[in-house]
Amino acid sequence: MSAIAKLSLPDGQYLELPVLTGTANEKAIDISKLRKKTGYITLDPGFVNTGTCESAITFLDGENGILQFRGYPIEQLAAESTFLEVAYLLIHGELPDKTQLYNFVERVSLHAMIHEDMRHFFDGFSQNAHPMVILSSMISSLSAYYVEASGKASIEDLEINSARLIAKVTTIAAFAYKKSVGQPFVYPRDELSYCANFLNMMFAVPAEPYELDPEIERTLELLLILHADHEQNCSASTVRVVGSSMANVYASVASGILALWGPLHGGANQQVVQMLQQIHEDGGGISKYIEMAKNQNSEFRLMGFGHRVYKNFDPRAKILKVVCDRVLNKLGVNDPLLEIALKLEKTALSDDYFIERKLYPTLDFYTGIIYRAIGIPVNMFTVMFALGRVPGWIAQWKEMHEDPKQKIARPRQLYVGQSERSYKPIAERL
Ligand code: ACO
């Protein structure tokens, strides 16, 4: 017999609730019948204690710093795999065999071009529009071209829709960058690898070809793998919530992109480098900033530190710290921001404020420095995060639709406003 939790309510009601156990012995109390049986709801701002689904995609143990995609440790995937292989794994549940991978890679490379009419959409944005807005709008606009991709029906078409999304997001991202620097768009080339093609679209110009550096290509591959999924975070939950209304996969992913943009989520990578730059311009001293971060009356936070789930070193940050050193060395980049970052990290990790609150550096703490070293401009950092996260969002969207227990997302609230009162004509209002 499965375990039960016993709930005794103040009005004398008593309820037994099933306790579910996850693969790693995680426990969850199933409250899905709570309101129906008792009239009570639960209150959990920020969903800190709330599981919204059962998922078989990503396992994250924040206390022990463990991250696995479909059971494979992130360290192994980072060392051995390619981004498209990881994308296949997340979406399909298993690593592809040779033929499956060949077909998947080919399908993605065949879909990198966007409809020529979409080129003109870029003209409508101002040159300094943030590329995340452009990215989200363009991904949403794909719904207008692939009208068959409506809600649940598109699960059958997900093979093609996921290839389109994974492919076109790189083209759109690169075009958004070209728009921001006033350069002509560079079209995708099928013969290039996924990362090489993106780098070429970003950095080639008609006047001269782009010379691909294999070190940069491999680093980008690794960065995309590390960002590929992270279970039920703000943007993945957004994709699921939007998708639960039967919105199509393009609209759902476009919403995820906007959720990712916020500085407390994916936007943190841009904020980290801006913070490091500010400290650098301020003379490089960190103590003032550490004190500001600890001051509860100050809004300043040490960006790239702290995570809702990780209460230990983020395993992705561990990998990136090593990569950061390697890439900077190999490319001969001497970045003063790295020095500041390492000082901040060392000080914070030995400071009681951060120790007590279990605030460790996350992957965002290092990605900015690596992006800078490989030539990605600051306002594209969160776009880079989005490129990596697309397969994860697709996998979450698909899993949500395939789960017979899922319903349209519609949380409840505890109303604490005015009780009923009568309308007063404006002349009688004070
Ligand atoms: N600097 C200083 N203090 C911090 C920081 C930080 N970066 N992060 C958390 N704290 C403090 C809070 O002030 C709070 O202190 P208190 O208990 O004395 O009130 C305590 O640590 C707990 O923080 P919460 O905000 O309650 O934790 P929550 O889980 O809600 O927030 C979050 C997590 C949003 C990531 C937070 O740590 C933060 O703002 N970090 C900086 C932004 C950032 O780097 N975000 C990227 C996250 S990773 C990602 O999404 C890709």
Coordinates of C-alpha atoms and ligand atoms in Angstrom, one line a residue:
M1 CA 0.0 0.0 0.0
S2 CA 1.3 3.5 -0.9
A3 CA 2.2 5.9 1.9
I4 CA -0.4 8.5 3.1
A5 CA -0.2 11.9 4.8
K6 CA -2.9 12.7 7.3
L7 CA -4.4 16.2 7.2
S8 CA -6.5 17.4 10.1
L9 CA -8.3 20.7 9.4
P10 CA -9.5 23.3 12.0
D11 CA -13.1 22.7 11.1
G12 CA -12.8 19.1 12.1
Q13 CA -12.4 17.7 8.6
Y14 CA -9.8 14.9 8.2
L15 CA -8.2 13.8 5.0
E16 CA -5.8 11.2 3.9
L17 CA -3.5 12.3 1.0
P18 CA -1.4 10.0 -1.1
V19 CA 2.4 10.4 -0.8
L20 CA 4.2 9.8 -4.0
T21 CA 7.9 8.9 -4.3
G22 CA 10.2 10.0 -7.1
T23 CA 13.1 8.1 -8.6
A24 CA 15.6 9.5 -6.1
N25 CA 13.2 9.0 -3.2
E26 CA 11.9 12.5 -3.3
K27 CA 8.5 12.7 -1.5
A28 CA 5.4 14.6 -2.7
I29 CA 2.0 14.9 -1.1
D30 CA -0.7 14.7 -3.8
I31 CA -3.2 17.4 -3.0
S32 CA -5.1 17.3 -6.3
K33 CA -8.3 16.3 -4.6
L34 CA -7.9 18.7 -1.6
R35 CA -10.3 21.4 -2.7
K36 CA -12.9 19.1 -4.1
K37 CA -13.0 17.1 -0.8
T38 CA -12.5 19.9 1.8
G39 CA -13.0 23.3 0.2
Y40 CA -9.5 24.3 1.2
I41 CA -6.7 25.4 -1.1
T42 CA -3.0 25.6 -0.5
L43 CA -1.1 28.9 -0.6
D44 CA 2.5 28.8 -1.9
P45 CA 3.8 32.1 -3.4
G46 CA 6.5 31.5 -5.9
F47 CA 5.6 27.8 -5.9
V48 CA 8.5 27.2 -3.5
N49 CA 6.9 24.0 -2.2
T50 CA 4.7 23.1 -5.2
G51 CA 5.3 20.4 -7.7
T52 CA 3.2 21.1 -10.8
C53 CA 3.9 17.8 -12.7
E54 CA 5.6 14.5 -12.7
S55 CA 8.5 14.8 -15.1
A56 CA 11.0 12.3 -16.6
I57 CA 13.2 14.9 -18.3
T58 CA 15.7 16.5 -15.9
F59 CA 16.7 15.5 -12.4
L60 CA 18.1 18.2 -10.2
D61 CA 19.3 17.7 -6.7
G62 CA 20.1 21.2 -5.5
E63 CA 21.4 20.1 -2.1
N64 CA 24.0 17.8 -3.6
G65 CA 24.7 19.8 -6.8
I66 CA 23.5 17.0 -9.2
L67 CA 22.0 17.7 -12.6
Q68 CA 21.1 14.9 -15.0
F69 CA 19.2 14.9 -18.4
R70 CA 17.2 11.7 -18.8
G71 CA 19.5 10.1 -16.3
Y72 CA 22.8 11.1 -17.9
P73 CA 25.0 13.3 -15.7
I74 CA 25.6 16.8 -17.1
E75 CA 29.3 16.3 -16.7
Q76 CA 29.3 13.3 -19.1
L77 CA 27.1 15.1 -21.6
A78 CA 29.3 18.2 -21.5
A79 CA 32.4 16.1 -22.1
E80 CA 31.1 13.6 -24.7
S81 CA 28.1 14.9 -26.5
T82 CA 27.0 17.5 -29.0
F83 CA 24.2 20.0 -28.5
L84 CA 21.9 18.4 -31.2
E85 CA 22.4 15.0 -29.6
V86 CA 21.4 16.4 -26.2
A87 CA 18.4 18.1 -27.9
Y88 CA 17.3 14.7 -29.3
L89 CA 17.8 13.1 -25.9
L90 CA 15.7 15.7 -24.1
I91 CA 12.8 15.6 -26.7
H92 CA 12.8 11.9 -27.4
G93 CA 13.9 10.5 -24.0
E94 CA 16.8 8.4 -25.4
L95 CA 20.2 9.1 -27.0
P96 CA 19.8 8.7 -30.8
D97 CA 21.5 5.9 -32.7
K98 CA 23.7 6.9 -35.7
T99 CA 20.8 7.0 -38.2
Q100 CA 18.5 8.9 -35.9
L101 CA 21.1 11.5 -35.1
Y102 CA 22.0 11.8 -38.8
N103 CA 18.3 12.4 -39.7
F104 CA 17.8 14.8 -36.8
V105 CA 20.9 16.9 -37.7
E106 CA 19.9 17.0 -41.3
R107 CA 16.3 18.0 -40.5
V108 CA 17.5 20.8 -38.3
S109 CA 20.0 22.1 -40.9
L110 CA 17.3 22.0 -43.7
H111 CA 15.0 24.2 -41.7
A112 CA 17.4 27.1 -40.7
M113 CA 16.1 29.6 -43.3
I114 CA 13.1 31.7 -42.3
H115 CA 10.4 32.8 -44.7
E116 CA 11.7 35.7 -46.7
D117 CA 8.8 37.9 -45.7
M118 CA 10.0 37.6 -42.1
R119 CA 13.2 39.5 -43.0
H120 CA 11.1 42.6 -43.3
F121 CA 9.7 42.3 -39.8
F122 CA 13.2 43.2 -38.5
D123 CA 12.8 46.6 -40.2
G124 CA 10.0 47.5 -37.8
F125 CA 12.2 47.3 -34.7
S126 CA 14.4 50.2 -33.6
Q127 CA 18.1 49.5 -33.9
N128 CA 18.5 49.5 -30.1
A129 CA 15.6 47.1 -29.4
H130 CA 16.7 44.4 -27.1
P131 CA 17.3 41.2 -29.1
M132 CA 15.2 39.2 -26.6
V133 CA 12.1 41.1 -27.7
I134 CA 12.9 40.5 -31.3
L135 CA 13.6 36.9 -30.7
S136 CA 10.3 36.3 -28.9
S137 CA 8.3 38.3 -31.5
M138 CA 9.8 36.4 -34.4
I139 CA 9.4 33.0 -32.7
S140 CA 5.7 33.9 -32.0
S141 CA 5.4 35.0 -35.7
L142 CA 6.4 31.5 -36.9
S143 CA 2.9 30.5 -35.8
A144 CA 1.6 32.6 -38.7
Y145 CA 3.6 30.6 -41.2
Y146 CA 3.0 27.1 -39.8
V147 CA -0.7 27.4 -39.2
E148 CA -1.0 23.6 -38.9
A149 CA 0.9 23.9 -35.6
S150 CA -2.2 24.4 -33.4
G151 CA -2.2 23.2 -29.8
K152 CA -2.4 19.6 -29.2
A153 CA -2.6 18.6 -32.9
S154 CA 1.0 19.7 -33.4
I155 CA 2.3 16.9 -31.1
E156 CA 2.0 14.7 -34.2
D157 CA 3.9 17.3 -36.1
L158 CA 6.4 17.9 -33.3
E159 CA 9.3 16.3 -35.2
I160 CA 9.1 19.0 -37.9
N161 CA 8.1 21.8 -35.5
S162 CA 10.9 21.1 -33.1
A163 CA 13.4 21.0 -36.0
R164 CA 12.1 24.3 -37.3
L165 CA 12.3 25.9 -33.8
I166 CA 15.8 24.6 -33.0
A167 CA 17.1 25.7 -36.5
K168 CA 15.3 29.0 -37.0
V169 CA 16.0 30.3 -33.5
T170 CA 19.7 30.6 -34.5
T171 CA 18.9 32.4 -37.7
I172 CA 16.5 34.8 -36.0
A173 CA 19.1 35.4 -33.1
A174 CA 21.9 36.2 -35.6
F175 CA 19.6 38.5 -37.7
A176 CA 18.6 40.3 -34.5
Y177 CA 22.3 40.9 -33.8
K178 CA 23.0 42.1 -37.4
K179 CA 20.1 44.5 -37.1
S180 CA 21.5 45.9 -33.9
V181 CA 24.9 46.6 -35.5
G182 CA 23.5 47.7 -38.9
Q183 CA 25.1 44.9 -40.9
P184 CA 23.5 42.9 -43.7
F185 CA 21.9 39.5 -42.8
V186 CA 24.0 36.5 -43.5
Y187 CA 21.9 33.5 -44.6
P188 CA 22.3 30.0 -43.0
R189 CA 24.6 27.4 -44.7
D190 CA 23.5 23.8 -44.6
E191 CA 27.0 22.4 -44.9
L192 CA 28.1 23.9 -41.6
S193 CA 27.6 22.4 -38.2
Y194 CA 24.9 23.9 -35.9
C195 CA 27.3 26.0 -33.9
A196 CA 29.5 26.9 -36.9
N197 CA 26.5 28.0 -38.9
F198 CA 25.3 30.3 -36.0
L199 CA 28.8 31.8 -35.6
N200 CA 29.0 32.4 -39.4
M201 CA 25.6 34.1 -39.4
M202 CA 26.7 36.3 -36.5
F203 CA 30.1 37.3 -37.6
A204 CA 30.5 36.9 -41.4
V205 CA 30.1 40.0 -43.5
P206 CA 30.0 40.4 -47.3
A207 CA 33.4 42.0 -47.3
E208 CA 35.2 39.1 -45.7
P209 CA 34.4 35.5 -44.7
Y210 CA 34.4 34.4 -41.1
E211 CA 37.2 32.2 -40.1
L212 CA 35.9 29.6 -37.7
D213 CA 38.0 28.9 -34.7
P214 CA 37.3 25.3 -33.6
E215 CA 37.9 26.3 -29.9
I216 CA 35.1 28.8 -30.1
E217 CA 32.8 26.3 -31.9
R218 CA 33.4 23.7 -29.2
T219 CA 32.9 26.2 -26.4
L220 CA 29.6 27.3 -27.9
E221 CA 28.5 23.7 -28.2
L222 CA 29.3 23.2 -24.5
L223 CA 27.5 26.3 -23.4
L224 CA 24.4 25.3 -25.3
I225 CA 24.5 21.8 -23.7
L226 CA 24.8 23.3 -20.2
H227 CA 21.7 25.5 -20.8
A228 CA 19.6 22.8 -22.5
D229 CA 17.1 22.2 -19.7
H230 CA 16.7 22.9 -16.0
E231 CA 13.3 21.3 -15.0
Q232 CA 10.4 23.5 -13.7
N233 CA 12.1 26.9 -13.6
C234 CA 10.3 30.2 -14.4
S235 CA 10.5 29.9 -18.2
A236 CA 9.8 26.1 -18.5
S237 CA 6.8 26.6 -16.2
T238 CA 5.7 29.5 -18.5
V239 CA 6.0 27.3 -21.5
R240 CA 3.9 24.6 -19.8
V241 CA 1.3 27.1 -18.5
V242 CA 0.8 28.7 -22.0
G243 CA 0.9 25.3 -23.7
S244 CA -1.8 24.0 -21.3
S245 CA -4.3 26.3 -22.9
M246 CA -3.6 24.4 -26.2
A247 CA -1.5 27.3 -27.5
N248 CA 0.8 26.0 -30.2
V249 CA 4.5 25.2 -29.5
Y250 CA 5.8 28.5 -31.2
A251 CA 3.5 30.7 -29.0
S252 CA 4.5 28.7 -25.9
V253 CA 8.2 28.9 -26.6
A254 CA 7.9 32.6 -27.4
S255 CA 6.4 33.1 -23.9
G256 CA 9.2 31.1 -22.4
I257 CA 11.7 33.5 -24.0
L258 CA 10.1 36.5 -22.4
A259 CA 10.0 34.8 -19.0
L260 CA 13.7 34.0 -19.4
W261 CA 14.5 37.6 -20.2
G262 CA 14.0 38.8 -16.6
P263 CA 17.2 39.7 -14.6
L264 CA 16.3 37.2 -11.8
H265 CA 16.2 34.4 -14.4
G266 CA 18.1 34.2 -17.7
G267 CA 18.7 37.9 -17.8
A268 CA 21.2 37.5 -14.9
N269 CA 24.0 36.6 -17.3
Q270 CA 23.9 40.1 -18.8
Q271 CA 23.5 41.6 -15.3
V272 CA 26.6 39.8 -14.1
V273 CA 28.9 41.3 -16.7
Q274 CA 27.3 44.7 -16.3
M275 CA 28.0 44.4 -12.5
L276 CA 31.6 43.3 -13.1
Q277 CA 32.1 46.2 -15.5
Q278 CA 30.7 48.6 -13.0
I279 CA 33.1 47.3 -10.3
H280 CA 36.0 47.5 -12.8
E281 CA 35.1 51.1 -13.6
D282 CA 34.8 51.9 -9.9
G283 CA 38.5 50.9 -9.4
G284 CA 38.1 47.1 -9.0
G285 CA 37.5 47.0 -5.2
I286 CA 34.8 44.5 -4.2
S287 CA 34.2 45.1 -0.5
K288 CA 31.7 47.9 -1.2
Y289 CA 29.7 45.6 -3.4
I290 CA 29.8 42.7 -1.0
E291 CA 28.5 45.0 1.7
M292 CA 25.8 46.3 -0.5
A293 CA 24.7 42.8 -1.4
K294 CA 24.5 42.0 2.4
N295 CA 22.6 45.1 3.3
Q296 CA 18.9 44.2 3.5
N297 CA 18.0 47.9 2.9
S298 CA 19.8 47.9 -0.4
E299 CA 18.2 46.5 -3.6
F300 CA 21.6 45.4 -4.8
R301 CA 22.2 41.7 -5.2
L302 CA 25.3 39.9 -6.2
M303 CA 24.2 38.9 -9.7
G304 CA 24.9 35.3 -10.6
F305 CA 24.8 34.2 -6.9
G306 CA 22.0 32.3 -5.4
H307 CA 19.4 29.9 -6.9
R308 CA 16.0 28.8 -5.8
V309 CA 17.0 25.1 -6.0
Y310 CA 20.8 24.9 -5.8
K311 CA 21.9 25.2 -2.2
N312 CA 25.3 23.9 -3.2
F313 CA 27.7 24.6 -6.1
D314 CA 25.8 24.6 -9.4
P315 CA 27.4 21.7 -11.3
R316 CA 27.2 23.7 -14.5
A317 CA 29.2 26.5 -12.8
K318 CA 31.9 24.0 -11.8
I319 CA 32.3 22.9 -15.4
L320 CA 32.3 26.5 -16.7
K321 CA 34.9 27.7 -14.2
V322 CA 37.4 25.3 -15.8
V323 CA 36.2 26.1 -19.3
C324 CA 36.5 29.8 -18.6
D325 CA 40.2 29.5 -17.7
R326 CA 40.9 27.2 -20.7
V327 CA 39.2 29.4 -23.2
L328 CA 40.7 32.7 -22.0
N329 CA 44.2 31.0 -22.0
K330 CA 43.8 29.5 -25.5
L331 CA 42.4 32.7 -27.0
G332 CA 45.0 34.8 -25.2
V333 CA 42.3 36.9 -23.6
N334 CA 43.3 38.8 -20.5
D335 CA 40.0 40.0 -19.0
P336 CA 40.1 42.1 -15.9
L337 CA 36.5 41.2 -15.3
L338 CA 37.5 37.6 -14.6
E339 CA 39.9 38.7 -11.9
I340 CA 37.1 40.6 -10.3
A341 CA 34.7 37.7 -10.6
L342 CA 37.2 35.3 -8.9
K343 CA 37.8 37.8 -6.1
L344 CA 34.0 38.2 -5.6
E345 CA 33.5 34.4 -5.7
K346 CA 36.3 33.8 -3.1
T347 CA 35.1 36.5 -0.7
A348 CA 31.4 35.5 -1.0
L349 CA 32.2 31.8 -0.4
S350 CA 33.9 32.6 2.8
D351 CA 31.5 35.2 4.1
D352 CA 28.9 34.1 6.7
Y353 CA 26.0 36.0 5.0
F354 CA 26.5 33.9 1.8
I355 CA 27.4 30.7 3.7
E356 CA 24.3 30.8 5.9
R357 CA 22.0 31.4 3.0
K358 CA 23.8 28.8 0.8
L359 CA 24.4 31.3 -1.9
Y360 CA 26.8 29.8 -4.5
P361 CA 27.7 31.1 -8.0
T362 CA 25.4 29.8 -10.7
L363 CA 26.3 29.2 -14.4
D364 CA 25.5 32.8 -15.2
F365 CA 28.4 33.9 -13.1
Y366 CA 30.9 32.6 -15.7
T367 CA 29.0 32.5 -19.0
G368 CA 29.3 36.3 -19.5
I369 CA 33.1 36.2 -19.3
I370 CA 33.2 33.3 -21.8
Y371 CA 30.8 35.0 -24.2
R372 CA 32.9 38.2 -24.0
A373 CA 36.0 36.1 -24.8
I374 CA 34.4 34.5 -27.9
G375 CA 33.1 37.8 -29.2
I376 CA 29.4 37.7 -28.2
P377 CA 28.1 41.2 -27.3
V378 CA 26.5 41.8 -23.9
N379 CA 23.0 42.3 -25.1
M380 CA 23.1 38.9 -26.8
F381 CA 23.9 37.0 -23.6
T382 CA 20.4 36.1 -22.7
V383 CA 19.6 35.2 -26.3
M384 CA 22.5 32.7 -26.1
F385 CA 20.8 31.2 -23.1
A386 CA 17.5 31.0 -25.0
L387 CA 19.2 29.2 -28.0
G388 CA 20.4 26.5 -25.6
R389 CA 17.1 26.2 -23.8
V390 CA 14.8 25.7 -26.8
P391 CA 15.1 21.9 -26.8
G392 CA 14.3 21.8 -23.0
W393 CA 11.2 24.0 -23.6
I394 CA 10.1 21.7 -26.4
A395 CA 10.6 18.6 -24.3
Q396 CA 8.6 20.2 -21.4
W397 CA 5.8 21.2 -23.8
K398 CA 5.6 17.7 -25.3
E399 CA 5.7 16.0 -21.9
M400 CA 2.9 18.2 -20.6
H401 CA 0.7 17.3 -23.6
E402 CA 1.4 13.6 -23.3
D403 CA 0.6 13.5 -19.6
P404 CA -3.1 12.4 -19.2
K405 CA -3.2 14.1 -15.7
Q406 CA -2.4 17.6 -17.0
K407 CA -5.2 20.2 -17.2
I408 CA -5.2 23.8 -18.2
A409 CA -3.0 25.7 -15.6
R410 CA -5.4 27.7 -13.5
P411 CA -4.1 28.4 -10.0
R412 CA -6.5 29.6 -7.2
Q413 CA -6.0 32.6 -4.9
L414 CA -6.9 33.7 -1.4
Y415 CA -9.0 36.8 -1.9
V416 CA -8.2 39.4 0.7
G417 CA -9.8 42.5 -0.9
Q418 CA -13.0 44.4 -0.2
S419 CA -16.2 42.4 0.4
E420 CA -19.2 43.3 -1.7
R421 CA -20.2 47.0 -1.8
S422 CA -22.4 49.2 -3.9
Y423 CA -21.3 51.3 -6.8
K424 CA -21.2 55.1 -6.0
P425 CA -21.9 57.6 -8.8
I426 CA -18.8 59.9 -9.3
A427 CA -20.5 62.9 -7.8
E428 CA -20.9 61.2 -4.5
R429 CA -17.2 60.1 -4.2
L430 CA -15.0 62.2 -2.0
Ligands
ACO1 N1 22.9 38.6 -3.3 C1 22.6 38.9 -2.0 N2 21.7 38.3 -1.3 C2 21.0 37.3 -1.8 C3 21.2 36.9 -3.2 C4 22.2 37.6 -3.9 N3 22.4 37.3 -5.2 N4 20.3 35.9 -3.5 C5 19.6 35.7 -2.4 N5 20.0 36.5 -1.4 C6 19.5 36.5 0.0 C7 18.1 37.2 0.1 O1 18.2 38.5 0.3 C8 17.5 36.4 1.2 O2 18.0 36.9 2.4 P1 17.1 36.9 3.8 O3 16.8 35.4 4.0 O4 18.0 37.5 4.8 O5 15.9 37.7 3.4 C9 18.0 35.0 1.0 O6 19.3 35.1 0.4 C10 17.1 34.0 0.2 O7 16.9 34.7 -1.1 P2 15.5 34.6 -1.8 O8 15.4 35.8 -2.7 O9 14.4 34.5 -0.8 O10 15.7 33.3 -2.6 P3 14.8 32.9 -3.9 O11 15.0 31.4 -4.0 O12 13.5 33.5 -3.9 O13 15.6 33.6 -5.1 C11 17.2 34.1 -6.8 C12 16.5 33.0 -5.9 C13 16.1 34.9 -7.4 C14 17.9 33.4 -7.9 C15 18.1 35.0 -5.9 O14 19.1 34.2 -5.4 C16 18.7 36.2 -6.7 O15 18.0 37.2 -6.9 N6 19.9 36.0 -7.3 C17 20.5 37.0 -8.1 C18 19.9 36.9 -9.5 C19 20.5 35.8 -10.3 O16 21.7 35.5 -10.3 N7 19.6 35.0 -10.9 C20 19.9 33.9 -11.7 C21 19.4 32.6 -11.2 S1 19.8 31.2 -12.1 C22 18.8 31.3 -13.5 O17 17.7 31.6 -13.4 C23 19.4 30.9 -14.7

